[in-house]
Short mmCIF file of C-alpha atoms in Angstrom, two decimals:
data_model
loop_
_atom_site.label_atom_id
_atom_site.label_comp_id
_atom_site.label_asym_id
_atom_site.label_seq_id
_atom_site.Cartn_x
_atom_site.Cartn_y
_atom_site.Cartn_z
CA MET A 1 7.65 14.90 -8.92
CA GLU A 2 10.43 12.46 -7.86
CA ILE A 3 9.71 8.86 -7.56
CA ARG A 4 11.96 7.43 -5.17
CA PRO A 5 12.77 4.67 -2.55
CA TYR A 6 11.52 5.51 1.17
CA GLU A 7 13.89 7.05 3.60
CA THR A 8 13.52 6.80 7.17
CA SER A 9 13.52 10.69 7.43
CA ASP A 10 10.12 10.29 5.62
CA ALA A 11 8.78 8.52 8.34
CA ASP A 12 6.49 11.33 9.78
CA GLU A 13 5.02 12.36 6.30
CA PHE A 14 4.79 8.68 5.48
CA TRP A 15 2.70 7.98 8.41
CA GLU A 16 0.35 10.80 7.57
CA LEU A 17 -0.14 9.11 4.21
CA LYS A 18 -0.55 5.67 5.81
CA ARG A 19 -3.34 7.25 8.15
CA ALA A 20 -5.16 8.82 5.47
CA PHE A 21 -4.98 5.48 3.37
CA GLU A 22 -6.40 3.57 6.49
CA LEU A 23 -8.91 6.17 7.17
CA GLY A 24 -10.18 6.12 3.72
CA LEU A 25 -10.55 2.43 3.80
CA GLY A 26 -12.91 2.73 6.80
CA ALA A 27 -14.91 5.69 5.62
CA GLY A 28 -14.94 5.04 1.75
CA THR A 29 -16.15 1.50 1.63
CA GLY A 30 -18.40 0.73 4.68
CA GLY A 31 -20.44 1.99 7.49
CA ASP A 32 -19.63 3.90 10.66
CA ASP A 33 -18.72 0.46 12.29
CA LYS A 34 -15.97 -0.11 9.77
CA ALA A 35 -14.72 3.40 10.03
CA GLU A 36 -14.25 2.99 13.67
CA VAL A 37 -12.47 -0.30 13.48
CA TYR A 38 -10.04 1.37 11.04
CA GLU A 39 -9.52 4.39 13.20
CA GLY A 40 -9.40 2.55 16.29
CA LYS A 41 -6.40 0.71 15.30
CA LEU A 42 -4.37 3.75 14.36
CA THR A 43 -2.74 4.22 17.81
CA GLU A 44 0.94 5.29 18.69
CA GLU A 45 1.91 1.69 19.39
CA TYR A 46 0.58 0.71 15.98
CA ARG A 47 2.44 3.40 14.16
CA GLU A 48 5.64 2.45 15.92
CA ARG A 49 5.17 -1.20 15.11
CA TYR A 50 4.22 -0.42 11.33
CA LEU A 51 7.08 1.99 10.77
CA ASP A 52 9.58 -0.80 12.28
CA TRP A 53 8.00 -3.21 9.80
CA VAL A 54 8.59 -0.88 7.07
CA ASP A 55 12.17 -0.32 7.72
CA ARG A 56 12.47 -4.19 7.88
CA CYS A 57 10.87 -4.47 4.45
CA VAL A 58 12.99 -1.65 3.06
CA GLY A 59 16.08 -3.32 4.52
CA ASP A 60 15.39 -6.26 2.33
CA ASP A 61 14.77 -4.20 -0.78
CA GLU A 62 14.62 -0.48 -0.68
CA ARG A 63 12.27 -0.52 -3.50
CA CYS A 64 9.51 -1.95 -1.50
CA VAL A 65 8.41 1.23 -0.31
CA THR A 66 8.39 4.03 -3.11
CA VAL A 67 7.38 7.44 -2.33
CA ALA A 68 6.19 10.39 -4.76
CA ASP A 69 8.02 13.34 -3.55
CA ALA A 70 6.56 16.78 -4.76
CA GLY A 71 9.37 18.68 -3.46
CA ASP A 72 7.09 20.33 -0.82
CA GLY A 73 6.09 16.99 0.73
CA LEU A 74 5.12 13.54 -0.01
CA ALA A 75 2.17 13.15 -2.62
CA GLY A 76 1.86 9.29 -2.26
CA TYR A 77 3.42 5.83 -1.87
CA VAL A 78 3.35 2.33 -3.14
CA PHE A 79 4.32 -0.58 -0.76
CA VAL A 80 5.00 -3.90 -2.40
CA LEU A 81 6.11 -6.77 0.05
CA PRO A 82 9.57 -7.92 -0.09
CA GLU A 83 10.30 -11.01 -2.39
CA GLU A 84 10.95 -13.24 0.87
CA LEU A 85 7.26 -12.85 1.68
CA ALA A 86 5.99 -13.71 -1.90
CA PHE A 87 4.95 -17.06 -0.42
CA ILE A 88 2.06 -15.55 1.27
CA TRP A 89 0.18 -15.54 -2.03
CA ASP A 90 2.94 -17.31 -4.21
CA ALA A 91 3.15 -13.96 -5.97
CA ALA A 92 4.27 -10.44 -5.69
CA VAL A 93 1.99 -8.60 -3.17
CA LEU A 94 0.92 -5.02 -3.69
CA ASN A 95 0.30 -4.25 -0.07
CA GLU A 96 -0.79 -0.36 -0.31
CA ILE A 97 -0.92 2.42 -2.88
CA TYR A 98 -2.07 5.90 -1.86
CA VAL A 99 -1.99 9.23 -3.38
CA ARG A 100 -3.25 12.34 -1.55
CA PRO A 101 -6.57 13.70 -2.95
CA THR A 102 -4.68 16.92 -4.29
CA HIS A 103 -2.30 14.73 -6.56
CA ARG A 104 -5.08 12.56 -7.86
CA GLY A 105 -5.64 12.61 -11.51
CA THR A 106 -1.95 14.00 -12.20
CA GLY A 107 -0.51 10.59 -13.18
CA VAL A 108 1.25 10.14 -9.71
CA ALA A 109 -0.69 6.85 -9.04
CA ASP A 110 0.43 5.48 -12.58
CA GLU A 111 4.16 6.40 -11.71
CA LEU A 112 3.86 4.48 -8.47
CA MET A 113 2.08 1.51 -10.07
CA ASP A 114 4.76 1.40 -12.61
CA ALA A 115 7.59 1.27 -9.75
CA ALA A 116 5.45 -1.55 -8.10
CA VAL A 117 5.23 -3.50 -11.45
CA SER A 118 8.81 -3.13 -12.11
CA LEU A 119 9.78 -4.38 -8.65
CA ALA A 120 7.51 -7.21 -8.91
CA ALA A 121 8.72 -8.30 -12.18
CA ASP A 122 12.30 -8.57 -10.61
CA GLN A 123 11.03 -10.93 -8.10
CA ALA A 124 11.57 -14.68 -8.18
CA LEU A 125 8.06 -15.75 -7.79
CA PRO A 126 6.26 -19.10 -7.71
CA LEU A 127 3.41 -17.46 -9.76
CA ASP A 128 4.06 -14.70 -12.03
CA ARG A 129 1.45 -12.44 -10.80
CA LEU A 130 1.17 -9.08 -8.93
CA VAL A 131 -1.91 -9.40 -6.34
CA LEU A 132 -3.75 -7.18 -4.05
CA ASP A 133 -6.86 -6.90 -1.80
CA VAL A 134 -9.23 -4.29 -3.06
CA ASP A 135 -12.71 -3.60 -1.60
CA ARG A 136 -15.34 -4.35 -4.31
CA GLU A 137 -17.13 -1.25 -3.08
CA ASN A 138 -14.29 1.10 -3.98
CA ASP A 139 -15.22 1.78 -7.56
CA ARG A 140 -12.36 4.38 -8.03
CA ALA A 141 -9.76 1.77 -7.05
CA GLY A 142 -11.22 -0.88 -9.08
CA ALA A 143 -11.07 1.28 -12.30
CA PHE A 144 -7.60 2.23 -11.70
CA TYR A 145 -6.55 -1.45 -11.30
CA GLU A 146 -8.54 -2.56 -14.42
CA ARG A 147 -6.76 0.26 -16.35
CA HIS A 148 -3.38 -1.23 -15.11
CA GLY A 149 -4.63 -4.96 -16.29
CA PHE A 150 -5.60 -6.33 -13.15
CA GLU A 151 -8.39 -8.89 -13.24
CA HIS A 152 -10.43 -10.67 -10.55
CA TRP A 153 -8.50 -13.90 -9.47
CA GLY A 154 -10.51 -15.58 -6.70
CA GLU A 155 -11.97 -13.64 -3.86
CA MET A 156 -10.99 -13.11 -0.25
CA VAL A 157 -13.28 -13.87 2.77
CA ALA A 158 -12.63 -13.15 6.44
CA LYS A 159 -13.92 -14.08 9.73
CA LYS A 160 -13.70 -11.81 12.66
CA LEU A 161 -11.52 -13.07 15.74
#
């Protein structure tokens, strides 16, 4: 398994992983309504805008998106926002981490998390923290983050627009 920076040539496979990440958020931690919302946003227009944004972030720091390359395809990825966006939370932001189900339990997620923490430690931050948003109903993700030393720090609330 090679842990390396994302390349533009990874875009199609990366998008497959992103789709799986989004569909998992909808299906795994909510009812049909939540699943429909997440699935509904995954349009071709969203794909193009998202991949353009990824390219801009990677242009700021190639380590922002790190992939796990299994040799026969991408096994997963981690996306840490570039330092210039640290003021969103006054901290480094782990935007997304995803590993294909077939590669879970193999240490890939740990390697990706190590890459995320390394990047975050190199950022000049108002607060020395790496933050992320995790659904409290996602017990598997919660256990993974706890194992990596994450602790609850506030709580996010949302209002539908």
